[in-house]
C-alpha cells in the first residue's frame, strides 16, 4: 500500500500563562492511500490536537510549538512556509470538523463557501465553480442542490450542514481527509448516513481517511486500522479485528469492555474505567495510565514504557503486554 502520511515522534506544546504544556508527545503513525485509520480515546486524550497539528491550524507565532516530523508524500509539513501550507490545506489535505454550524460562515451561502475553495485552489471562474458546487452537493446526497446552493447554513438541517462540510472538504479531491468526530450531535439515522457517505467516497476517490471518534461501533464498521490514544500518546495500534479480539493495553481492553452488549443479564452494570483523564499540567510520572490501571506495578508508576512492536501489524506501550489475561 502507498503511504501518504507518516507522523514521526510528533509533539505539540502550547504556550500558557503557567508555562509550556505538552498536549501530545511522541506520537507516531502512518496513513495509507485508500484506507480508513480510526483514532479513538476519551475526551482530552489529544485526538483533535493531533489532527489539527497535521493541518497546522494553530497560531504558530504566539500559541504553539511543534517537534518531530509530519511527512506528507515525502515532504515535511512542519518545514513548509505558511504560504506553502495554504496550498496544502483544502487541496491535498482536507478536514471535516465536529460542529458544522460553527465551522460554516453564517453570512455566506453554502454555495459561496464551496465556490471560494474551488476558486482559491483550482483557479476556477465563478460560473464553473458554481456548476461544480452544485455537482458536489449532489454527490454528498443533498436533495435539490440547485436550490440549496443559494441557501445559508441556518436554513439547512444538521445533517445537511455536515454534508456541506464534506462537500467543501472533497471538492478539490484531496489525497487525505481528516474527519474529526463528523457525526457529533446528529441523530442516529443521520450518523449512519454520514458514515456511509464517507465510506462510499473513500472507495470511489481512493483517498486516505483519518477518522477521529469515540464511537467504537463506528470504528468496527468502517476502519481498517485503529490507533488508541491516552493522555497525548498512542498506547496501542493494530488492525481493527486485532484491537477488538486481542487488545494488549489495559486501556484498550477497558474501552472494549465498556461497550454495551446485547447478551448478558439486564441488571448487570456496565464496566467502567475508574478515574478520569488528568489535566495536562498533572501528567503522572511513569506510565500515564498507571493511576487508573488495575494491573499497574511499582515499575509502571516510576518508568515510562516505550512504544514497541509485538507483531507486523500491532504495537503497544505497556511493560506487561501479552502477559495479562483480560
PDB file of C-alpha atoms in Angstrom:
ATOM      1  CA  UNK A   1       0.000   0.000   0.000  1.00  0.00           C
ATOM      2  CA  UNK A   2       1.111   3.556  -0.736  1.00  0.00           C
ATOM      3  CA  UNK A   3       1.867   5.571   2.405  1.00  0.00           C
ATOM      4  CA  UNK A   4       0.656   9.167   2.106  1.00  0.00           C
ATOM      5  CA  UNK A   5       1.079  10.412   5.693  1.00  0.00           C
ATOM      6  CA  UNK A   6       3.871   9.486   8.070  1.00  0.00           C
ATOM      7  CA  UNK A   7       3.950  11.068  11.530  1.00  0.00           C
ATOM      8  CA  UNK A   8       7.228  10.573  13.397  1.00  0.00           C
ATOM      9  CA  UNK A   9       7.638  11.373  17.103  1.00  0.00           C
ATOM     10  CA  UNK A  10       5.302  14.387  16.923  1.00  0.00           C
ATOM     11  CA  UNK A  11       4.917  16.590  19.998  1.00  0.00           C
ATOM     12  CA  UNK A  12       2.677  19.664  20.177  1.00  0.00           C
ATOM     13  CA  UNK A  13       3.177  22.123  23.035  1.00  0.00           C
ATOM     14  CA  UNK A  14       1.075  25.164  23.895  1.00  0.00           C
ATOM     15  CA  UNK A  15       2.305  28.366  25.489  1.00  0.00           C
ATOM     16  CA  UNK A  16       0.164  29.222  28.512  1.00  0.00           C
ATOM     17  CA  UNK A  17       0.332  31.681  31.403  1.00  0.00           C
ATOM     18  CA  UNK A  18       1.626  28.825  33.554  1.00  0.00           C
ATOM     19  CA  UNK A  19       4.330  27.847  31.071  1.00  0.00           C
ATOM     20  CA  UNK A  20       4.641  25.291  28.269  1.00  0.00           C
ATOM     21  CA  UNK A  21       2.070  22.463  28.266  1.00  0.00           C
ATOM     22  CA  UNK A  22       2.541  19.387  26.045  1.00  0.00           C
ATOM     23  CA  UNK A  23      -0.802  18.284  24.597  1.00  0.00           C
ATOM     24  CA  UNK A  24       0.643  15.372  22.611  1.00  0.00           C
ATOM     25  CA  UNK A  25       4.064  13.751  22.956  1.00  0.00           C
ATOM     26  CA  UNK A  26       5.946  11.198  20.860  1.00  0.00           C
ATOM     27  CA  UNK A  27       3.034  10.400  18.539  1.00  0.00           C
ATOM     28  CA  UNK A  28       3.894   8.206  15.525  1.00  0.00           C
ATOM     29  CA  UNK A  29       1.604   6.537  12.982  1.00  0.00           C
ATOM     30  CA  UNK A  30       1.026   6.203   9.226  1.00  0.00           C
ATOM     31  CA  UNK A  31      -1.967   6.613   6.928  1.00  0.00           C
ATOM     32  CA  UNK A  32      -2.101   4.723   3.619  1.00  0.00           C
ATOM     33  CA  UNK A  33      -3.892   5.516   0.382  1.00  0.00           C
ATOM     34  CA  UNK A  34      -7.437   4.161   0.290  1.00  0.00           C
ATOM     35  CA  UNK A  35      -7.578   3.124   3.977  1.00  0.00           C
ATOM     36  CA  UNK A  36      -9.547   4.467   6.941  1.00  0.00           C
ATOM     37  CA  UNK A  37      -7.490   4.807  10.125  1.00  0.00           C
ATOM     38  CA  UNK A  38      -9.532   5.237  13.300  1.00  0.00           C
ATOM     39  CA  UNK A  39      -8.130   7.280  16.197  1.00  0.00           C
ATOM     40  CA  UNK A  40     -10.000   6.609  19.442  1.00  0.00           C
ATOM     41  CA  UNK A  41      -9.818   7.581  23.098  1.00  0.00           C
ATOM     42  CA  UNK A  42     -11.661   9.559  25.754  1.00  0.00           C
ATOM     43  CA  UNK A  43     -12.128  13.317  25.581  1.00  0.00           C
ATOM     44  CA  UNK A  44      -8.893  15.095  26.466  1.00  0.00           C
ATOM     45  CA  UNK A  45      -6.589  12.388  25.076  1.00  0.00           C
ATOM     46  CA  UNK A  46      -5.214  14.523  22.218  1.00  0.00           C
ATOM     47  CA  UNK A  47      -7.140  13.232  19.193  1.00  0.00           C
ATOM     48  CA  UNK A  48      -8.234  16.646  17.891  1.00  0.00           C
ATOM     49  CA  UNK A  49      -4.867  18.260  18.692  1.00  0.00           C
ATOM     50  CA  UNK A  50      -3.197  15.559  16.579  1.00  0.00           C
ATOM     51  CA  UNK A  51      -5.496  16.206  13.612  1.00  0.00           C
ATOM     52  CA  UNK A  52      -5.176  19.989  13.826  1.00  0.00           C
ATOM     53  CA  UNK A  53      -1.396  19.667  14.113  1.00  0.00           C
ATOM     54  CA  UNK A  54      -1.377  17.828  10.769  1.00  0.00           C
ATOM     55  CA  UNK A  55      -3.275  20.787   9.272  1.00  0.00           C
ATOM     56  CA  UNK A  56      -1.167  23.314  11.235  1.00  0.00           C
ATOM     57  CA  UNK A  57      -4.271  25.251  12.270  1.00  0.00           C
ATOM     58  CA  UNK A  58      -2.854  26.748  15.465  1.00  0.00           C
ATOM     59  CA  UNK A  59      -1.276  30.208  15.678  1.00  0.00           C
ATOM     60  CA  UNK A  60       2.390  29.254  15.479  1.00  0.00           C
ATOM     61  CA  UNK A  61       3.662  32.747  16.263  1.00  0.00           C
ATOM     62  CA  UNK A  62       2.031  33.033  19.684  1.00  0.00           C
ATOM     63  CA  UNK A  63       0.388  29.772  20.621  1.00  0.00           C
ATOM     64  CA  UNK A  64       2.115  26.525  19.700  1.00  0.00           C
ATOM     65  CA  UNK A  65       5.425  24.732  19.208  1.00  0.00           C
ATOM     66  CA  UNK A  66       5.932  21.534  17.186  1.00  0.00           C
ATOM     67  CA  UNK A  67       8.733  18.957  17.272  1.00  0.00           C
ATOM     68  CA  UNK A  68       9.091  15.774  15.229  1.00  0.00           C
ATOM     69  CA  UNK A  69       8.043  15.223  11.620  1.00  0.00           C
ATOM     70  CA  UNK A  70       4.793  15.162   9.657  1.00  0.00           C
ATOM     71  CA  UNK A  71       5.665  13.732   6.242  1.00  0.00           C
ATOM     72  CA  UNK A  72       3.012  14.098   3.559  1.00  0.00           C
ATOM     73  CA  UNK A  73       4.049  12.496   0.264  1.00  0.00           C
ATOM     74  CA  UNK A  74       7.628  12.704   1.498  1.00  0.00           C
ATOM     75  CA  UNK A  75       7.534  16.448   2.338  1.00  0.00           C
ATOM     76  CA  UNK A  76       7.798  17.549   5.968  1.00  0.00           C
ATOM     77  CA  UNK A  77       4.728  19.726   6.558  1.00  0.00           C
ATOM     78  CA  UNK A  78       6.367  21.343   9.594  1.00  0.00           C
ATOM     79  CA  UNK A  79       9.131  22.804   7.392  1.00  0.00           C
ATOM     80  CA  UNK A  80       6.726  24.471   4.916  1.00  0.00           C
ATOM     81  CA  UNK A  81       6.082  28.215   4.950  1.00  0.00           C
ATOM     82  CA  UNK A  82       2.566  29.442   5.771  1.00  0.00           C
ATOM     83  CA  UNK A  83       2.005  30.254   2.078  1.00  0.00           C
ATOM     84  CA  UNK A  84       3.041  26.738   1.025  1.00  0.00           C
ATOM     85  CA  UNK A  85       0.844  25.305   3.781  1.00  0.00           C
ATOM     86  CA  UNK A  86      -2.171  27.218   2.459  1.00  0.00           C
ATOM     87  CA  UNK A  87      -1.775  25.351  -0.832  1.00  0.00           C
ATOM     88  CA  UNK A  88      -1.776  22.030   1.027  1.00  0.00           C
ATOM     89  CA  UNK A  89      -4.837  22.771   3.212  1.00  0.00           C
ATOM     90  CA  UNK A  90      -8.056  22.074   1.366  1.00  0.00           C
ATOM     91  CA  UNK A  91      -6.238  20.976  -1.772  1.00  0.00           C
ATOM     92  CA  UNK A  92      -4.158  17.946  -0.695  1.00  0.00           C
ATOM     93  CA  UNK A  93      -5.370  17.513   2.898  1.00  0.00           C
ATOM     94  CA  UNK A  94      -8.926  18.441   3.887  1.00  0.00           C
ATOM     95  CA  UNK A  95     -10.765  18.362   7.195  1.00  0.00           C
ATOM     96  CA  UNK A  96     -14.354  17.886   8.338  1.00  0.00           C
ATOM     97  CA  UNK A  97     -14.920  19.446  11.767  1.00  0.00           C
ATOM     98  CA  UNK A  98     -17.222  18.278  14.576  1.00  0.00           C
ATOM     99  CA  UNK A  99     -19.674  21.178  14.561  1.00  0.00           C
ATOM    100  CA  UNK A 100     -20.717  22.235  11.068  1.00  0.00           C
ATOM    101  CA  UNK A 101     -22.760  25.200  12.339  1.00  0.00           C
ATOM    102  CA  UNK A 102     -19.641  26.697  13.941  1.00  0.00           C
ATOM    103  CA  UNK A 103     -17.335  25.776  11.049  1.00  0.00           C
ATOM    104  CA  UNK A 104     -19.521  27.261   8.280  1.00  0.00           C
ATOM    105  CA  UNK A 105     -19.653  31.039   7.839  1.00  0.00           C
ATOM    106  CA  UNK A 106     -23.230  32.168   8.668  1.00  0.00           C
ATOM    107  CA  UNK A 107     -23.148  35.256   6.392  1.00  0.00           C
ATOM    108  CA  UNK A 108     -22.337  33.409   3.149  1.00  0.00           C
ATOM    109  CA  UNK A 109     -24.421  30.878   1.251  1.00  0.00           C
ATOM    110  CA  UNK A 110     -23.174  27.289   1.258  1.00  0.00           C
ATOM    111  CA  UNK A 111     -22.590  27.556  -2.489  1.00  0.00           C
ATOM    112  CA  UNK A 112     -20.407  30.642  -1.990  1.00  0.00           C
ATOM    113  CA  UNK A 113     -18.274  28.748   0.541  1.00  0.00           C
ATOM    114  CA  UNK A 114     -17.746  25.767  -1.779  1.00  0.00           C
ATOM    115  CA  UNK A 115     -17.015  28.122  -4.698  1.00  0.00           C
ATOM    116  CA  UNK A 116     -14.401  30.007  -2.640  1.00  0.00           C
ATOM    117  CA  UNK A 117     -12.443  26.797  -2.126  1.00  0.00           C
ATOM    118  CA  UNK A 118     -12.582  25.987  -5.839  1.00  0.00           C
ATOM    119  CA  UNK A 119     -11.514  29.490  -6.883  1.00  0.00           C
ATOM    120  CA  UNK A 120      -8.568  29.570  -4.457  1.00  0.00           C
ATOM    121  CA  UNK A 121      -7.221  26.048  -5.023  1.00  0.00           C
ATOM    122  CA  UNK A 122      -8.395  25.162  -8.532  1.00  0.00           C
ATOM    123  CA  UNK A 123      -8.392  28.638 -10.130  1.00  0.00           C
ATOM    124  CA  UNK A 124     -11.967  28.215 -11.392  1.00  0.00           C
ATOM    125  CA  UNK A 125     -14.072  31.086 -12.714  1.00  0.00           C
ATOM    126  CA  UNK A 126     -17.374  31.906 -10.982  1.00  0.00           C
ATOM    127  CA  UNK A 127     -19.703  30.073 -13.411  1.00  0.00           C
ATOM    128  CA  UNK A 128     -17.550  26.928 -13.481  1.00  0.00           C
ATOM    129  CA  UNK A 129     -17.174  26.967  -9.683  1.00  0.00           C
ATOM    130  CA  UNK A 130     -20.951  27.288  -9.204  1.00  0.00           C
ATOM    131  CA  UNK A 131     -21.566  24.332 -11.514  1.00  0.00           C
ATOM    132  CA  UNK A 132     -19.014  22.280  -9.577  1.00  0.00           C
ATOM    133  CA  UNK A 133     -20.593  23.359  -6.241  1.00  0.00           C
ATOM    134  CA  UNK A 134     -23.990  22.043  -7.379  1.00  0.00           C
ATOM    135  CA  UNK A 135     -22.317  18.813  -8.510  1.00  0.00           C
ATOM    136  CA  UNK A 136     -20.624  18.399  -5.098  1.00  0.00           C
ATOM    137  CA  UNK A 137     -23.886  18.967  -3.212  1.00  0.00           C
ATOM    138  CA  UNK A 138     -25.469  16.290  -5.393  1.00  0.00           C
ATOM    139  CA  UNK A 139     -22.516  13.948  -4.747  1.00  0.00           C
ATOM    140  CA  UNK A 140     -22.939  14.168  -0.957  1.00  0.00           C
ATOM    141  CA  UNK A 141     -26.633  13.391  -1.216  1.00  0.00           C
ATOM    142  CA  UNK A 142     -28.267  16.793  -0.678  1.00  0.00           C
ATOM    143  CA  UNK A 143     -31.664  16.877  -2.446  1.00  0.00           C
ATOM    144  CA  UNK A 144     -32.476  19.709  -4.883  1.00  0.00           C
ATOM    145  CA  UNK A 145     -28.850  21.003  -4.972  1.00  0.00           C
ATOM    146  CA  UNK A 146     -29.686  23.785  -7.478  1.00  0.00           C
ATOM    147  CA  UNK A 147     -31.848  25.373  -4.759  1.00  0.00           C
ATOM    148  CA  UNK A 148     -29.682  24.510  -1.743  1.00  0.00           C
ATOM    149  CA  UNK A 149     -26.575  26.101  -3.284  1.00  0.00           C
ATOM    150  CA  UNK A 150     -28.105  29.563  -2.627  1.00  0.00           C
ATOM    151  CA  UNK A 151     -29.183  28.856   0.953  1.00  0.00           C
ATOM    152  CA  UNK A 152     -27.429  29.911   4.170  1.00  0.00           C
ATOM    153  CA  UNK A 153     -26.211  27.420   6.817  1.00  0.00           C
ATOM    154  CA  UNK A 154     -29.046  28.256   9.244  1.00  0.00           C
ATOM    155  CA  UNK A 155     -31.589  27.256   6.583  1.00  0.00           C
ATOM    156  CA  UNK A 156     -30.275  23.674   6.494  1.00  0.00           C
ATOM    157  CA  UNK A 157     -30.685  20.804   8.947  1.00  0.00           C
ATOM    158  CA  UNK A 158     -27.734  19.491  10.992  1.00  0.00           C
ATOM    159  CA  UNK A 159     -27.270  16.520   8.676  1.00  0.00           C
ATOM    160  CA  UNK A 160     -27.312  18.737   5.579  1.00  0.00           C
ATOM    161  CA  UNK A 161     -24.775  21.148   7.111  1.00  0.00           C
ATOM    162  CA  UNK A 162     -22.460  18.215   7.816  1.00  0.00           C
ATOM    163  CA  UNK A 163     -22.856  17.102   4.186  1.00  0.00           C
ATOM    164  CA  UNK A 164     -21.964  20.632   3.058  1.00  0.00           C
ATOM    165  CA  UNK A 165     -18.790  20.419   5.175  1.00  0.00           C
ATOM    166  CA  UNK A 166     -17.917  17.140   3.454  1.00  0.00           C
ATOM    167  CA  UNK A 167     -18.636  18.719   0.041  1.00  0.00           C
ATOM    168  CA  UNK A 168     -16.246  21.614   0.845  1.00  0.00           C
ATOM    169  CA  UNK A 169     -13.594  19.146   2.048  1.00  0.00           C
ATOM    170  CA  UNK A 170     -13.862  16.935  -1.045  1.00  0.00           C
ATOM    171  CA  UNK A 171     -14.361  19.485  -3.827  1.00  0.00           C
ATOM    172  CA  UNK A 172     -10.620  19.535  -4.631  1.00  0.00           C
ATOM    173  CA  UNK A 173     -10.363  15.723  -4.374  1.00  0.00           C
ATOM    174  CA  UNK A 174      -7.750  15.644  -1.565  1.00  0.00           C
ATOM    175  CA  UNK A 175      -5.454  12.672  -1.025  1.00  0.00           C
ATOM    176  CA  UNK A 176      -6.171  12.723   2.726  1.00  0.00           C
ATOM    177  CA  UNK A 177      -9.423  13.511   4.554  1.00  0.00           C
ATOM    178  CA  UNK A 178      -9.362  14.168   8.303  1.00  0.00           C
ATOM    179  CA  UNK A 179     -12.815  13.659   9.839  1.00  0.00           C
ATOM    180  CA  UNK A 180     -12.898  14.942  13.426  1.00  0.00           C
ATOM    181  CA  UNK A 181     -15.963  13.319  15.029  1.00  0.00           C
ATOM    182  CA  UNK A 182     -18.094  14.143  11.953  1.00  0.00           C
ATOM    183  CA  UNK A 183     -21.304  12.715  13.463  1.00  0.00           C
ATOM    184  CA  UNK A 184     -21.289  14.620  16.780  1.00  0.00           C
ATOM    185  CA  UNK A 185     -24.730  15.996  17.784  1.00  0.00           C
ATOM    186  CA  UNK A 186     -26.505  14.240  14.894  1.00  0.00           C
ATOM    187  CA  UNK A 187     -29.308  11.726  15.422  1.00  0.00           C
ATOM    188  CA  UNK A 188     -28.588   8.037  14.882  1.00  0.00           C
ATOM    189  CA  UNK A 189     -30.060   7.691  11.379  1.00  0.00           C
ATOM    190  CA  UNK A 190     -28.182  10.774  10.121  1.00  0.00           C
ATOM    191  CA  UNK A 191     -24.976   9.499  11.766  1.00  0.00           C
ATOM    192  CA  UNK A 192     -25.297   6.269   9.788  1.00  0.00           C
ATOM    193  CA  UNK A 193     -25.886   8.199   6.530  1.00  0.00           C
ATOM    194  CA  UNK A 194     -22.839  10.436   7.083  1.00  0.00           C
ATOM    195  CA  UNK A 195     -20.583   7.449   7.846  1.00  0.00           C
ATOM    196  CA  UNK A 196     -21.925   5.553   4.803  1.00  0.00           C
ATOM    197  CA  UNK A 197     -21.167   8.640   2.713  1.00  0.00           C
ATOM    198  CA  UNK A 198     -17.552   8.892   3.971  1.00  0.00           C
ATOM    199  CA  UNK A 199     -17.042   5.159   3.385  1.00  0.00           C
ATOM    200  CA  UNK A 200     -18.506   5.380  -0.131  1.00  0.00           C
ATOM    201  CA  UNK A 201     -16.371   8.403  -1.080  1.00  0.00           C
ATOM    202  CA  UNK A 202     -13.270   6.758   0.406  1.00  0.00           C
ATOM    203  CA  UNK A 203     -13.765   3.844  -2.012  1.00  0.00           C
ATOM    204  CA  UNK A 204     -14.712   5.980  -5.025  1.00  0.00           C
ATOM    205  CA  UNK A 205     -11.860   8.501  -4.657  1.00  0.00           C
ATOM    206  CA  UNK A 206      -9.288   6.053  -3.183  1.00  0.00           C
ATOM    207  CA  UNK A 207      -8.278   8.647  -0.578  1.00  0.00           C
ATOM    208  CA  UNK A 208      -6.831   8.046   2.878  1.00  0.00           C
ATOM    209  CA  UNK A 209      -9.126   8.896   5.801  1.00  0.00           C
ATOM    210  CA  UNK A 210      -8.156   9.732   9.371  1.00  0.00           C
ATOM    211  CA  UNK A 211     -11.348   9.202  11.389  1.00  0.00           C
ATOM    212  CA  UNK A 212     -11.318  10.642  14.906  1.00  0.00           C
ATOM    213  CA  UNK A 213     -14.109   9.278  17.061  1.00  0.00           C
ATOM    214  CA  UNK A 214     -15.042   7.919  20.483  1.00  0.00           C
ATOM    215  CA  UNK A 215     -17.685   5.611  18.979  1.00  0.00           C
ATOM    216  CA  UNK A 216     -16.206   2.103  18.853  1.00  0.00           C
ATOM    217  CA  UNK A 217     -19.155   0.732  16.870  1.00  0.00           C
ATOM    218  CA  UNK A 218     -18.300   3.150  14.028  1.00  0.00           C
ATOM    219  CA  UNK A 219     -14.650   2.064  14.211  1.00  0.00           C
ATOM    220  CA  UNK A 220     -15.616  -1.620  14.000  1.00  0.00           C
ATOM    221  CA  UNK A 221     -17.773  -0.967  10.947  1.00  0.00           C
ATOM    222  CA  UNK A 222     -15.628   1.305   8.762  1.00  0.00           C
ATOM    223  CA  UNK A 223     -11.959   1.302   9.854  1.00  0.00           C
ATOM    224  CA  UNK A 224      -9.192  -0.994   8.701  1.00  0.00           C
ATOM    225  CA  UNK A 225      -6.687   0.015  11.422  1.00  0.00           C
ATOM    226  CA  UNK A 226      -7.030   1.702  14.820  1.00  0.00           C
ATOM    227  CA  UNK A 227      -4.737   3.878  16.934  1.00  0.00           C
ATOM    228  CA  UNK A 228      -5.746   4.212  20.601  1.00  0.00           C
ATOM    229  CA  UNK A 229      -4.727   7.478  22.316  1.00  0.00           C
ATOM    230  CA  UNK A 230      -4.423   8.178  26.010  1.00  0.00           C
ATOM    231  CA  UNK A 231      -3.240  11.473  27.522  1.00  0.00           C
ATOM    232  CA  UNK A 232      -1.345  12.650  24.434  1.00  0.00           C
ATOM    233  CA  UNK A 233       0.258   9.349  23.433  1.00  0.00           C
ATOM    234  CA  UNK A 234      -0.558   6.402  21.182  1.00  0.00           C
ATOM    235  CA  UNK A 235      -0.826   3.448  23.579  1.00  0.00           C
ATOM    236  CA  UNK A 236      -1.789   0.782  21.029  1.00  0.00           C
ATOM    237  CA  UNK A 237      -2.084   0.465  17.263  1.00  0.00           C
ATOM    238  CA  UNK A 238      -3.322  -2.546  15.298  1.00  0.00           C
ATOM    239  CA  UNK A 239      -5.716  -3.814  12.649  1.00  0.00           C
ATOM    240  CA  UNK A 240      -9.327  -3.344  13.691  1.00  0.00           C
ATOM    241  CA  UNK A 241     -10.101  -7.056  14.238  1.00  0.00           C
ATOM    242  CA  UNK A 242      -6.974  -7.473  16.368  1.00  0.00           C
ATOM    243  CA  UNK A 243      -7.875  -4.498  18.572  1.00  0.00           C
ATOM    244  CA  UNK A 244     -11.351  -5.859  19.247  1.00  0.00           C
ATOM    245  CA  UNK A 245     -10.379  -9.529  19.631  1.00  0.00           C
ATOM    246  CA  UNK A 246      -6.927  -9.292  21.285  1.00  0.00           C
ATOM    247  CA  UNK A 247      -6.299  -5.888  22.924  1.00  0.00           C
ATOM    248  CA  UNK A 248      -2.881  -5.784  24.607  1.00  0.00           C
ATOM    249  CA  UNK A 249      -3.015  -2.473  26.511  1.00  0.00           C
ATOM    250  CA  UNK A 250      -5.157  -2.288  29.689  1.00  0.00           C
ATOM    251  CA  UNK A 251      -6.689   0.993  28.466  1.00  0.00           C
ATOM    252  CA  UNK A 252      -7.722  -0.550  25.136  1.00  0.00           C
ATOM    253  CA  UNK A 253      -9.174  -3.565  26.968  1.00  0.00           C
ATOM    254  CA  UNK A 254     -11.094  -1.198  29.276  1.00  0.00           C
ATOM    255  CA  UNK A 255     -12.579   0.672  26.316  1.00  0.00           C
ATOM    256  CA  UNK A 256     -13.688  -2.606  24.724  1.00  0.00           C
ATOM    257  CA  UNK A 257     -15.276  -3.862  27.960  1.00  0.00           C
ATOM    258  CA  UNK A 258     -17.146  -0.551  28.335  1.00  0.00           C
ATOM    259  CA  UNK A 259     -19.154  -1.134  25.142  1.00  0.00           C
ATOM    260  CA  UNK A 260     -22.760  -2.263  25.943  1.00  0.00           C
ATOM    261  CA  UNK A 261     -23.529  -5.801  24.750  1.00  0.00           C
ATOM    262  CA  UNK A 262     -26.817  -7.394  23.726  1.00  0.00           C
ATOM    263  CA  UNK A 263     -26.178 -10.611  25.670  1.00  0.00           C
ATOM    264  CA  UNK A 264     -25.870 -10.843  29.464  1.00  0.00           C
ATOM    265  CA  UNK A 265     -28.116 -10.003  32.407  1.00  0.00           C
ATOM    266  CA  UNK A 266     -30.242  -6.850  32.157  1.00  0.00           C
ATOM    267  CA  UNK A 267     -29.328  -5.731  35.677  1.00  0.00           C
ATOM    268  CA  UNK A 268     -25.580  -6.224  35.085  1.00  0.00           C
ATOM    269  CA  UNK A 269     -23.677  -2.951  35.471  1.00  0.00           C
ATOM    270  CA  UNK A 270     -21.582  -1.672  32.574  1.00  0.00           C
ATOM    271  CA  UNK A 271     -17.826  -1.899  33.033  1.00  0.00           C
ATOM    272  CA  UNK A 272     -16.155   1.457  33.623  1.00  0.00           C
ATOM    273  CA  UNK A 273     -12.540   2.569  33.712  1.00  0.00           C
ATOM    274  CA  UNK A 274     -12.005   4.071  37.148  1.00  0.00           C
ATOM    275  CA  UNK A 275     -10.937   7.685  37.472  1.00  0.00           C
ATOM    276  CA  UNK A 276     -10.678  10.396  34.809  1.00  0.00           C
ATOM    277  CA  UNK A 277      -8.163  11.635  32.248  1.00  0.00           C
ATOM    278  CA  UNK A 278      -5.936  14.021  34.260  1.00  0.00           C
ATOM    279  CA  UNK A 279      -5.236  17.628  33.278  1.00  0.00           C
ATOM    280  CA  UNK A 280      -2.186  18.241  31.086  1.00  0.00           C
ATOM    281  CA  UNK A 281      -0.420  20.013  33.959  1.00  0.00           C
ATOM    282  CA  UNK A 282      -0.953  16.931  36.167  1.00  0.00           C
ATOM    283  CA  UNK A 283       0.577  14.218  33.968  1.00  0.00           C
ATOM    284  CA  UNK A 284       1.716  11.364  36.246  1.00  0.00           C
ATOM    285  CA  UNK A 285       5.269  10.070  36.367  1.00  0.00           C
ATOM    286  CA  UNK A 286       5.920   6.760  34.613  1.00  0.00           C
ATOM    287  CA  UNK A 287       3.154   5.203  32.521  1.00  0.00           C
ATOM    288  CA  UNK A 288       0.448   7.804  32.011  1.00  0.00           C
ATOM    289  CA  UNK A 289      -2.329   5.259  32.508  1.00  0.00           C
ATOM    290  CA  UNK A 290      -0.831   3.786  35.710  1.00  0.00           C
ATOM    291  CA  UNK A 291      -3.043   5.716  38.228  1.00  0.00           C
ATOM    292  CA  UNK A 292      -6.168   4.188  36.582  1.00  0.00           C
ATOM    293  CA  UNK A 293      -4.731   0.800  35.654  1.00  0.00           C
ATOM    294  CA  UNK A 294      -5.821  -2.211  37.775  1.00  0.00           C
ATOM    295  CA  UNK A 295      -2.633  -4.079  36.762  1.00  0.00           C
ATOM    296  CA  UNK A 296      -0.075  -1.317  37.491  1.00  0.00           C
ATOM    297  CA  UNK A 297       3.098  -2.235  39.419  1.00  0.00           C
ATOM    298  CA  UNK A 298       5.726  -0.070  41.090  1.00  0.00           C
ATOM    299  CA  UNK A 299       7.682  -0.121  37.827  1.00  0.00           C
ATOM    300  CA  UNK A 300       4.658   1.325  35.959  1.00  0.00           C
ATOM    301  CA  UNK A 301       4.432   4.237  38.408  1.00  0.00           C
ATOM    302  CA  UNK A 302       8.152   5.080  38.014  1.00  0.00           C
ATOM    303  CA  UNK A 303       9.131   4.312  34.400  1.00  0.00           C
ATOM    304  CA  UNK A 304       7.626   5.336  31.047  1.00  0.00           C
ATOM    305  CA  UNK A 305       7.130   2.324  28.713  1.00  0.00           C
ATOM    306  CA  UNK A 306       8.250   2.783  25.104  1.00  0.00           C
ATOM    307  CA  UNK A 307       6.021   2.033  22.136  1.00  0.00           C
ATOM    308  CA  UNK A 308       7.141  -1.403  20.952  1.00  0.00           C
ATOM    309  CA  UNK A 309       6.114  -3.583  18.045  1.00  0.00           C
ATOM    310  CA  UNK A 310       4.786  -7.006  19.069  1.00  0.00           C
ATOM    311  CA  UNK A 311       3.904  -8.156  15.529  1.00  0.00           C
ATOM    312  CA  UNK A 312       3.952  -6.824  11.982  1.00  0.00           C
ATOM    313  CA  UNK A 313       0.575  -5.171  12.469  1.00  0.00           C
ATOM    314  CA  UNK A 314       0.432  -4.386  16.208  1.00  0.00           C
ATOM    315  CA  UNK A 315       2.376  -2.102  18.548  1.00  0.00           C
ATOM    316  CA  UNK A 316       1.749  -1.279  22.211  1.00  0.00           C
ATOM    317  CA  UNK A 317       3.052   0.969  25.009  1.00  0.00           C
ATOM    318  CA  UNK A 318       2.931  -1.357  28.045  1.00  0.00           C
ATOM    319  CA  UNK A 319       5.545  -3.312  30.053  1.00  0.00           C
ATOM    320  CA  UNK A 320       3.241  -6.305  30.506  1.00  0.00           C
ATOM    321  CA  UNK A 321       1.528  -6.518  27.104  1.00  0.00           C
ATOM    322  CA  UNK A 322       0.645 -10.115  26.309  1.00  0.00           C
ATOM    323  CA  UNK A 323       1.131 -11.244  29.922  1.00  0.00           C
ATOM    324  CA  UNK A 324      -2.262 -10.086  31.228  1.00  0.00           C
ATOM    325  CA  UNK A 325      -5.458 -12.047  30.612  1.00  0.00           C
ATOM    326  CA  UNK A 326      -8.333  -9.597  30.090  1.00  0.00           C
TER     327      UNK A 326
END
